[in-house]
């Protein structure tokens, strides 16, 4: 997906892992730990364990060696969690640094008014207010976001989009928006500043990938609460255990209770939660989408209805020749021949497509005659064509214009063809040689290849697609059927679009749409997920909650996937984390109470070396599993569009059942190693 | 063995045959479509200053319930303390001491019906009939009202109201509990259960000796004790007493009556939320847990005590503490039903079950009384687990979790997570506290891990609002009466208030239509996930203490070690 060259590091590349390791220690700062209740509890308990182990060591107690090891591994648990977060942040930061490098240090050329482009005063961009005018000239980097007020220029936007071909930016219309950090290749522009210093697009992107201003998303908050609840339950379980143990006269060393507590609380998901969030945002930025809030990304995973503009999204937006339909008494070949000659010098997409169709149908090779005179299309004549040296004149054009040209109404047969093409959503182009009508070229709005499959994919995910078009209902229905959308809105106006969104929402559905024009702004704001094209007007960009730098309307599908993957990763790792506890009980409980009730050895299904090694192995497993899952947290759990039931079945099997089984194997393996090294 | 299997199959088939139509009838009742006592209903509601058309938000609904229970508690407390000066006290019993009255009042108001007292030797007929039986009806009706309100909340579309507590309470009593109890009491009386206002009569025994046998209005109280998942018996030994459970038929009917309304609530729920598949899924989950629990207890009891292998006929199983009339099947089926359904009446002493058999009965309670559970509250307890399971499932399919089209968000998760704390607080913390204070050791009858089981069972029974006694635990002390009372309140309102709050919050939400991306909550997959959630939460909370209690006892027994 990405066209970015910088900052494509391996998951745990040394450039990232090195600083992250240091960062993991810095994050031991209580203020930083306090943001994550599970890991904060772990750190507190590690501190207690350290004190206990130190006291035991000084007193020369029997549990000193095992106590110190447990304390060390508890700290590792915290550090590994910090490390996971730091790696995610580090990867984001690498990307942010690449963005930051494009920020211009040069002073902005501030204009006093539009009238005089020479009255320029240089000023630091940090002190340029919204609404002020600045001049940007060829070779300059545009210092901040803005709207073009005057001028036409080509802009190199590769710094943010990765697309190397320069794009045209001009005042008025839907290409008036410029982004800070991009560079003017030619000409000049007068730009009205639209972003406050520090709040430009680039700044937002940097903040987003660095996770600096990351706010917890709604589902993340809910999950946090659930994890805190589970932590409390386990706190009660562990705190009351000494009383119940005392019933049989068993004294459980506090260090073991500490170990039990940390292995039971959901440290795995707790440790990886923020890494999952940051990595999700980074995946989004990698897809060249900037989210104004994490909420929008999550909402993208929830949407039920996707509104898509027909032109440019579903169809190429250019009408292309689809068939030659000759008049009675004319062969198709003859019509194609004439159409080809008339279009050879025609540089419009329609003209090119006619040449292409003629080549495809009859293998007609284009052989332009040297003295042929091309007659370009004009709004006045509404036709184009060619005057051949032999005096022949070939014309193609709108049916009424051609009728006027031939001086007589079109023959009923041709008229019928024209009407039929029109009613099917196509455009008829009548061809005449020396005023004799040869037939009609069927121009059609061509649906993009593979878009049908994409819609089918969305349907499997439970998302309904609605095509929005200004066409009449007949045309719209034809294209909708061809593209495979579920529904369409024909003769759309901004008001009808807004009304459609409101209606869907009132029925409880979440609606996503993308748009670029100013008239899209109300609908973008109303939609639950509004993706604004970066080429769009400032109003549209302001109204949307996501901005696509590639200005690719099908990007919404990508965003939906990222949103879903974010939730799935959290859910899967939570399930895994909780399921792990079963095995940990089977390791630790017999170890604690074997002395009092030797029969409890039946619970020791893993056959662990000794009570000490069992507890130590469980603690070590608990710490290492965080590291082992960092790649999954960063890449996200694999997601292929499928029905909810299929997804759940798969994830329950992998992460639920896997979560039950894996720790039995892991703890046993670690126990063998611990025994081998005589650590306990 | 084959006969046992057949009996169980018959029992289960009959349960479904009763629960499905009863569920439909109850749904109609809560919808206001059952009107045969309309004048009485209207008069009662008018007296209460409300009307069937008045709707309450969840806060008013919960407040009404709390106020009703507070008043009920105060009244019952006074009746018990002053029973010596009140009428219908033929045996001239004294007033109850404050802590016992507190415990008993809480116990009956919370539908627990834990009995720290011995019924026939402590309470006057007035206390039994006016005090306890009243609460037998209304505490059950209050629980049923909660379930109706929660179902309404889930079915509502952007509404603030979840019904009217007074209306639900009245309808549950008038149309469901009263008719059911009257019919069942008559059947019981026909079967030989005493129903009289006399206190006792003298009988001549077979050996010619003379004996005073206590009787009283037994049939009427037993009928509602079973139907309303109350469980408080007329006699101290509950349905093991031949007057409280005279024949095999009363035993069978009682067991059915225990589960009838809780099981029917699944189907009521399905109808009330407008999707019967949802109710069937919950029933399937509960039924699976119930059958598994029964199979485990039955297997444990049939296997018998390993220490007595070869000493007794292996075919009879463990008969200690069981009525010979009922045998292993009749006792274990009752034990599973009464602990699953938060009923608490017993026909055998769970204390005398094998350690594993007793443990499964205890686990039934510790799972949070969601295996059918108490009338109404069993369903809402299950819905709390549904919310947690849906939350995990939703995340795993990549959508904000939804249940019946309602988004499950931070607020609902917070409230549901809060209820996870109820069982560990009531059981683990309060039992540990008793051990630390030394009061636990003073009250248990047996040494070793069995004593711990007796303690755990008492606090589980109280927190789960079950009310069954393991026996072997002297609860009638100031300490235990007080703390068991606290556990009962925790176990009742610690679930009811949060679940009503969830209902209120869900009622106000939009209902999203289901799509292929929505995860269906009526399929087998969801039932599996729900069961896994319940079992894992229960196991993770209680495995350590169960290992120290029943499991330690069982493995020691096998090793030939006694305490």
PDB file of C-alpha atoms in Angstrom, chain A residues 218-219 221-223 225-226 229-230 232-234 236-237 240-241 243-248 250 260 264 298-299 301-304 459-463 505-510 563-565 567-572 574-575 578-579 581-582 585-586 589 593 595-600 602-603 639 642-649 651-652 655-656 660, chain B residues 158 388 391-402 407-411 413-415 417 420-421 424-425 427-433 435-436 440-441 444 446-453 455-456 510-513 515-520 525-526 528-529 536-537 539-545 547-549 551-553 555-556 559 561 563:
ATOM      1  CA  UNK A 218     -13.964   4.148  23.521  1.00  0.00           C
ATOM      2  CA  UNK A 219     -13.463   0.406  23.185  1.00  0.00           C
ATOM      3  CA  UNK A 221     -11.486   2.457  27.716  1.00  0.00           C
ATOM      4  CA  UNK A 222     -14.102  -0.278  28.115  1.00  0.00           C
ATOM      5  CA  UNK A 223     -11.432  -2.943  27.874  1.00  0.00           C
ATOM      6  CA  UNK A 225     -12.197  -1.196  32.830  1.00  0.00           C
ATOM      7  CA  UNK A 226     -12.700  -4.916  32.310  1.00  0.00           C
ATOM      8  CA  UNK A 229     -12.054  -5.430  37.226  1.00  0.00           C
ATOM      9  CA  UNK A 230     -10.267  -8.717  36.654  1.00  0.00           C
ATOM     10  CA  UNK A 232      -9.391  -6.547  41.446  1.00  0.00           C
ATOM     11  CA  UNK A 233     -10.953 -10.013  41.431  1.00  0.00           C
ATOM     12  CA  UNK A 234      -7.513 -11.594  41.488  1.00  0.00           C
ATOM     13  CA  UNK A 236      -9.229 -10.506  46.380  1.00  0.00           C
ATOM     14  CA  UNK A 237      -8.377 -14.106  45.481  1.00  0.00           C
ATOM     15  CA  UNK A 240      -7.626 -13.973  51.066  1.00  0.00           C
ATOM     16  CA  UNK A 241      -5.539 -17.014  50.221  1.00  0.00           C
ATOM     17  CA  UNK A 243      -6.386 -17.162  55.563  1.00  0.00           C
ATOM     18  CA  UNK A 244      -7.657 -20.231  53.722  1.00  0.00           C
ATOM     19  CA  UNK A 245      -4.175 -21.744  53.662  1.00  0.00           C
ATOM     20  CA  UNK A 246      -3.862 -21.237  57.405  1.00  0.00           C
ATOM     21  CA  UNK A 247      -6.808 -23.632  57.800  1.00  0.00           C
ATOM     22  CA  UNK A 248      -4.431 -26.463  57.024  1.00  0.00           C
ATOM     23  CA  UNK A 250       0.100 -23.815  55.627  1.00  0.00           C
ATOM     24  CA  UNK A 260       0.609 -15.775  41.884  1.00  0.00           C
ATOM     25  CA  UNK A 264      -3.051 -14.129  37.244  1.00  0.00           C
ATOM     26  CA  UNK A 298     -12.660   2.504  15.636  1.00  0.00           C
ATOM     27  CA  UNK A 299     -15.928   3.742  14.197  1.00  0.00           C
ATOM     28  CA  UNK A 301     -14.511  -0.792  11.905  1.00  0.00           C
ATOM     29  CA  UNK A 302     -18.166  -0.524  12.890  1.00  0.00           C
ATOM     30  CA  UNK A 303     -19.724   1.039   9.829  1.00  0.00           C
ATOM     31  CA  UNK A 304     -22.767  -0.540   8.250  1.00  0.00           C
ATOM     32  CA  UNK A 459     -20.824  -7.376   1.779  1.00  0.00           C
ATOM     33  CA  UNK A 460     -19.193 -10.339   3.476  1.00  0.00           C
ATOM     34  CA  UNK A 461     -18.075  -8.000   6.238  1.00  0.00           C
ATOM     35  CA  UNK A 462     -21.670  -6.838   6.591  1.00  0.00           C
ATOM     36  CA  UNK A 463     -21.170  -3.439   4.989  1.00  0.00           C
ATOM     37  CA  UNK A 505     -28.434   6.838  11.080  1.00  0.00           C
ATOM     38  CA  UNK A 506     -31.934   7.086  12.467  1.00  0.00           C
ATOM     39  CA  UNK A 507     -32.306   3.389  11.716  1.00  0.00           C
ATOM     40  CA  UNK A 508     -29.297   2.741  13.888  1.00  0.00           C
ATOM     41  CA  UNK A 509     -26.699   2.334  11.165  1.00  0.00           C
ATOM     42  CA  UNK A 510     -23.235   3.833  11.146  1.00  0.00           C
ATOM     43  CA  UNK A 563     -10.243  -0.291  12.388  1.00  0.00           C
ATOM     44  CA  UNK A 564     -11.382  -3.875  12.575  1.00  0.00           C
ATOM     45  CA  UNK A 565      -7.891  -5.211  12.959  1.00  0.00           C
ATOM     46  CA  UNK A 567     -10.307  -4.257  17.770  1.00  0.00           C
ATOM     47  CA  UNK A 568      -9.572  -7.851  16.835  1.00  0.00           C
ATOM     48  CA  UNK A 569      -6.007  -7.571  18.085  1.00  0.00           C
ATOM     49  CA  UNK A 570      -7.221  -6.307  21.442  1.00  0.00           C
ATOM     50  CA  UNK A 571      -9.952  -8.918  21.772  1.00  0.00           C
ATOM     51  CA  UNK A 572      -7.767 -11.813  20.687  1.00  0.00           C
ATOM     52  CA  UNK A 574      -7.344 -10.378  25.937  1.00  0.00           C
ATOM     53  CA  UNK A 575      -8.820 -13.811  25.383  1.00  0.00           C
ATOM     54  CA  UNK A 578      -7.238 -14.684  30.408  1.00  0.00           C
ATOM     55  CA  UNK A 579      -7.116 -18.250  29.067  1.00  0.00           C
ATOM     56  CA  UNK A 581      -4.462 -18.245  33.750  1.00  0.00           C
ATOM     57  CA  UNK A 582      -5.802 -21.773  33.811  1.00  0.00           C
ATOM     58  CA  UNK A 585      -3.127 -22.182  38.385  1.00  0.00           C
ATOM     59  CA  UNK A 586      -2.195 -25.745  37.563  1.00  0.00           C
ATOM     60  CA  UNK A 589      -1.574 -24.186  43.228  1.00  0.00           C
ATOM     61  CA  UNK A 593      -0.198 -26.650  48.909  1.00  0.00           C
ATOM     62  CA  UNK A 595       3.151 -29.906  51.637  1.00  0.00           C
ATOM     63  CA  UNK A 596      -0.231 -29.722  53.362  1.00  0.00           C
ATOM     64  CA  UNK A 597      -2.078 -32.097  51.019  1.00  0.00           C
ATOM     65  CA  UNK A 598       0.325 -34.350  49.106  1.00  0.00           C
ATOM     66  CA  UNK A 599      -2.659 -35.655  47.144  1.00  0.00           C
ATOM     67  CA  UNK A 600      -2.924 -32.274  45.376  1.00  0.00           C
ATOM     68  CA  UNK A 602      -2.783 -34.694  40.850  1.00  0.00           C
ATOM     69  CA  UNK A 603      -3.246 -31.051  39.857  1.00  0.00           C
ATOM     70  CA  UNK A 639      -7.706 -10.219   9.388  1.00  0.00           C
ATOM     71  CA  UNK A 642     -15.310 -12.890   6.569  1.00  0.00           C
ATOM     72  CA  UNK A 643     -18.575 -13.132   8.426  1.00  0.00           C
ATOM     73  CA  UNK A 644     -18.549 -12.411  12.124  1.00  0.00           C
ATOM     74  CA  UNK A 645     -19.195 -16.052  12.989  1.00  0.00           C
ATOM     75  CA  UNK A 646     -16.301 -17.294  10.894  1.00  0.00           C
ATOM     76  CA  UNK A 647     -14.001 -14.700  12.434  1.00  0.00           C
ATOM     77  CA  UNK A 648     -15.052 -15.544  15.952  1.00  0.00           C
ATOM     78  CA  UNK A 649     -14.679 -19.247  15.376  1.00  0.00           C
ATOM     79  CA  UNK A 651     -10.051 -16.357  16.761  1.00  0.00           C
ATOM     80  CA  UNK A 652     -11.586 -18.411  19.548  1.00  0.00           C
ATOM     81  CA  UNK A 655      -6.412 -17.364  20.819  1.00  0.00           C
ATOM     82  CA  UNK A 656      -8.878 -19.014  23.187  1.00  0.00           C
ATOM     83  CA  UNK A 660      -5.367 -22.546  27.183  1.00  0.00           C
TER      84      UNK A 660
ATOM     85  CA  UNK B 158     -34.219   5.071  22.547  1.00  0.00           C
ATOM     86  CA  UNK B 388     -18.942  -9.784  29.096  1.00  0.00           C
ATOM     87  CA  UNK B 391     -17.758  -7.706  24.666  1.00  0.00           C
ATOM     88  CA  UNK B 392     -14.961 -10.197  24.048  1.00  0.00           C
ATOM     89  CA  UNK B 393     -16.723 -11.622  20.992  1.00  0.00           C
ATOM     90  CA  UNK B 394     -17.323  -8.167  19.580  1.00  0.00           C
ATOM     91  CA  UNK B 395     -13.701  -7.229  19.872  1.00  0.00           C
ATOM     92  CA  UNK B 396     -12.675 -10.506  18.300  1.00  0.00           C
ATOM     93  CA  UNK B 397     -14.792  -9.879  15.214  1.00  0.00           C
ATOM     94  CA  UNK B 398     -13.648  -6.292  14.875  1.00  0.00           C
ATOM     95  CA  UNK B 399     -16.781  -4.390  15.766  1.00  0.00           C
ATOM     96  CA  UNK B 400     -17.852  -2.397  18.748  1.00  0.00           C
ATOM     97  CA  UNK B 401     -19.648  -5.144  20.660  1.00  0.00           C
ATOM     98  CA  UNK B 402     -23.410  -5.267  20.249  1.00  0.00           C
ATOM     99  CA  UNK B 407     -23.779  -1.186  21.601  1.00  0.00           C
ATOM    100  CA  UNK B 408     -21.973  -2.442  24.687  1.00  0.00           C
ATOM    101  CA  UNK B 409     -19.740   0.404  25.741  1.00  0.00           C
ATOM    102  CA  UNK B 410     -17.602   1.481  28.665  1.00  0.00           C
ATOM    103  CA  UNK B 411     -20.569   2.102  30.959  1.00  0.00           C
ATOM    104  CA  UNK B 413     -18.713  -3.047  30.801  1.00  0.00           C
ATOM    105  CA  UNK B 414     -17.986  -1.090  33.950  1.00  0.00           C
ATOM    106  CA  UNK B 415     -21.241  -2.165  35.577  1.00  0.00           C
ATOM    107  CA  UNK B 417     -17.234  -5.867  35.683  1.00  0.00           C
ATOM    108  CA  UNK B 420     -17.663  -9.779  39.006  1.00  0.00           C
ATOM    109  CA  UNK B 421     -16.540  -8.554  42.417  1.00  0.00           C
ATOM    110  CA  UNK B 424     -15.234 -12.929  45.644  1.00  0.00           C
ATOM    111  CA  UNK B 425     -16.198 -10.195  48.113  1.00  0.00           C
ATOM    112  CA  UNK B 427     -17.436 -15.511  49.722  1.00  0.00           C
ATOM    113  CA  UNK B 428     -13.682 -15.092  49.805  1.00  0.00           C
ATOM    114  CA  UNK B 429     -13.330 -11.888  51.766  1.00  0.00           C
ATOM    115  CA  UNK B 430     -16.043 -12.541  54.352  1.00  0.00           C
ATOM    116  CA  UNK B 431     -14.990 -16.171  54.873  1.00  0.00           C
ATOM    117  CA  UNK B 432     -11.350 -15.150  55.206  1.00  0.00           C
ATOM    118  CA  UNK B 433     -12.412 -12.505  57.670  1.00  0.00           C
ATOM    119  CA  UNK B 435     -11.091 -17.299  59.739  1.00  0.00           C
ATOM    120  CA  UNK B 436      -8.927 -14.370  60.769  1.00  0.00           C
ATOM    121  CA  UNK B 440     -15.104 -19.725  61.504  1.00  0.00           C
ATOM    122  CA  UNK B 441     -13.145 -22.321  63.438  1.00  0.00           C
ATOM    123  CA  UNK B 444     -17.523 -25.661  61.916  1.00  0.00           C
ATOM    124  CA  UNK B 446     -15.444 -31.010  61.115  1.00  0.00           C
ATOM    125  CA  UNK B 447     -11.705 -30.751  61.229  1.00  0.00           C
ATOM    126  CA  UNK B 448      -9.530 -30.554  58.154  1.00  0.00           C
ATOM    127  CA  UNK B 449     -10.542 -29.449  54.673  1.00  0.00           C
ATOM    128  CA  UNK B 450     -14.156 -30.477  55.204  1.00  0.00           C
ATOM    129  CA  UNK B 451     -14.516 -27.763  57.807  1.00  0.00           C
ATOM    130  CA  UNK B 452     -13.286 -25.245  55.260  1.00  0.00           C
ATOM    131  CA  UNK B 453     -15.914 -26.530  52.815  1.00  0.00           C
ATOM    132  CA  UNK B 455     -17.485 -22.402  55.934  1.00  0.00           C
ATOM    133  CA  UNK B 456     -17.192 -21.716  52.201  1.00  0.00           C
ATOM    134  CA  UNK B 510     -30.335   3.083  19.304  1.00  0.00           C
ATOM    135  CA  UNK B 511     -30.914  -0.414  18.048  1.00  0.00           C
ATOM    136  CA  UNK B 512     -28.643  -1.193  15.132  1.00  0.00           C
ATOM    137  CA  UNK B 513     -29.995  -3.648  12.582  1.00  0.00           C
ATOM    138  CA  UNK B 515     -25.723  -7.369   9.364  1.00  0.00           C
ATOM    139  CA  UNK B 516     -23.280 -10.061   8.312  1.00  0.00           C
ATOM    140  CA  UNK B 517     -20.708  -8.171  10.354  1.00  0.00           C
ATOM    141  CA  UNK B 518     -22.779  -8.485  13.525  1.00  0.00           C
ATOM    142  CA  UNK B 519     -22.047 -11.454  15.592  1.00  0.00           C
ATOM    143  CA  UNK B 520     -25.141 -13.651  16.133  1.00  0.00           C
ATOM    144  CA  UNK B 525     -20.757 -20.717  18.943  1.00  0.00           C
ATOM    145  CA  UNK B 526     -22.004 -17.998  21.228  1.00  0.00           C
ATOM    146  CA  UNK B 528     -19.882 -22.064  23.855  1.00  0.00           C
ATOM    147  CA  UNK B 529     -18.249 -18.688  24.389  1.00  0.00           C
ATOM    148  CA  UNK B 536     -13.353 -19.455  33.464  1.00  0.00           C
ATOM    149  CA  UNK B 537     -14.476 -16.559  35.654  1.00  0.00           C
ATOM    150  CA  UNK B 539     -12.855 -21.302  38.096  1.00  0.00           C
ATOM    151  CA  UNK B 540     -10.313 -18.505  38.289  1.00  0.00           C
ATOM    152  CA  UNK B 541     -12.066 -17.019  41.300  1.00  0.00           C
ATOM    153  CA  UNK B 542     -12.645 -20.183  43.289  1.00  0.00           C
ATOM    154  CA  UNK B 543     -10.106 -22.781  42.195  1.00  0.00           C
ATOM    155  CA  UNK B 544      -7.618 -21.947  44.978  1.00  0.00           C
ATOM    156  CA  UNK B 545     -10.142 -22.318  47.810  1.00  0.00           C
ATOM    157  CA  UNK B 547      -8.315 -26.903  45.994  1.00  0.00           C
ATOM    158  CA  UNK B 548      -7.861 -26.307  49.721  1.00  0.00           C
ATOM    159  CA  UNK B 549     -11.352 -27.509  50.617  1.00  0.00           C
ATOM    160  CA  UNK B 551     -10.413 -31.155  46.295  1.00  0.00           C
ATOM    161  CA  UNK B 552      -7.896 -31.551  49.130  1.00  0.00           C
ATOM    162  CA  UNK B 553     -10.441 -33.629  51.010  1.00  0.00           C
ATOM    163  CA  UNK B 555      -7.491 -36.516  47.238  1.00  0.00           C
ATOM    164  CA  UNK B 556      -6.804 -37.169  50.921  1.00  0.00           C
ATOM    165  CA  UNK B 559      -4.979 -41.601  49.868  1.00  0.00           C
ATOM    166  CA  UNK B 561      -6.136 -39.906  55.047  1.00  0.00           C
ATOM    167  CA  UNK B 563      -8.855 -35.550  59.597  1.00  0.00           C
TER     168      UNK B 563
END
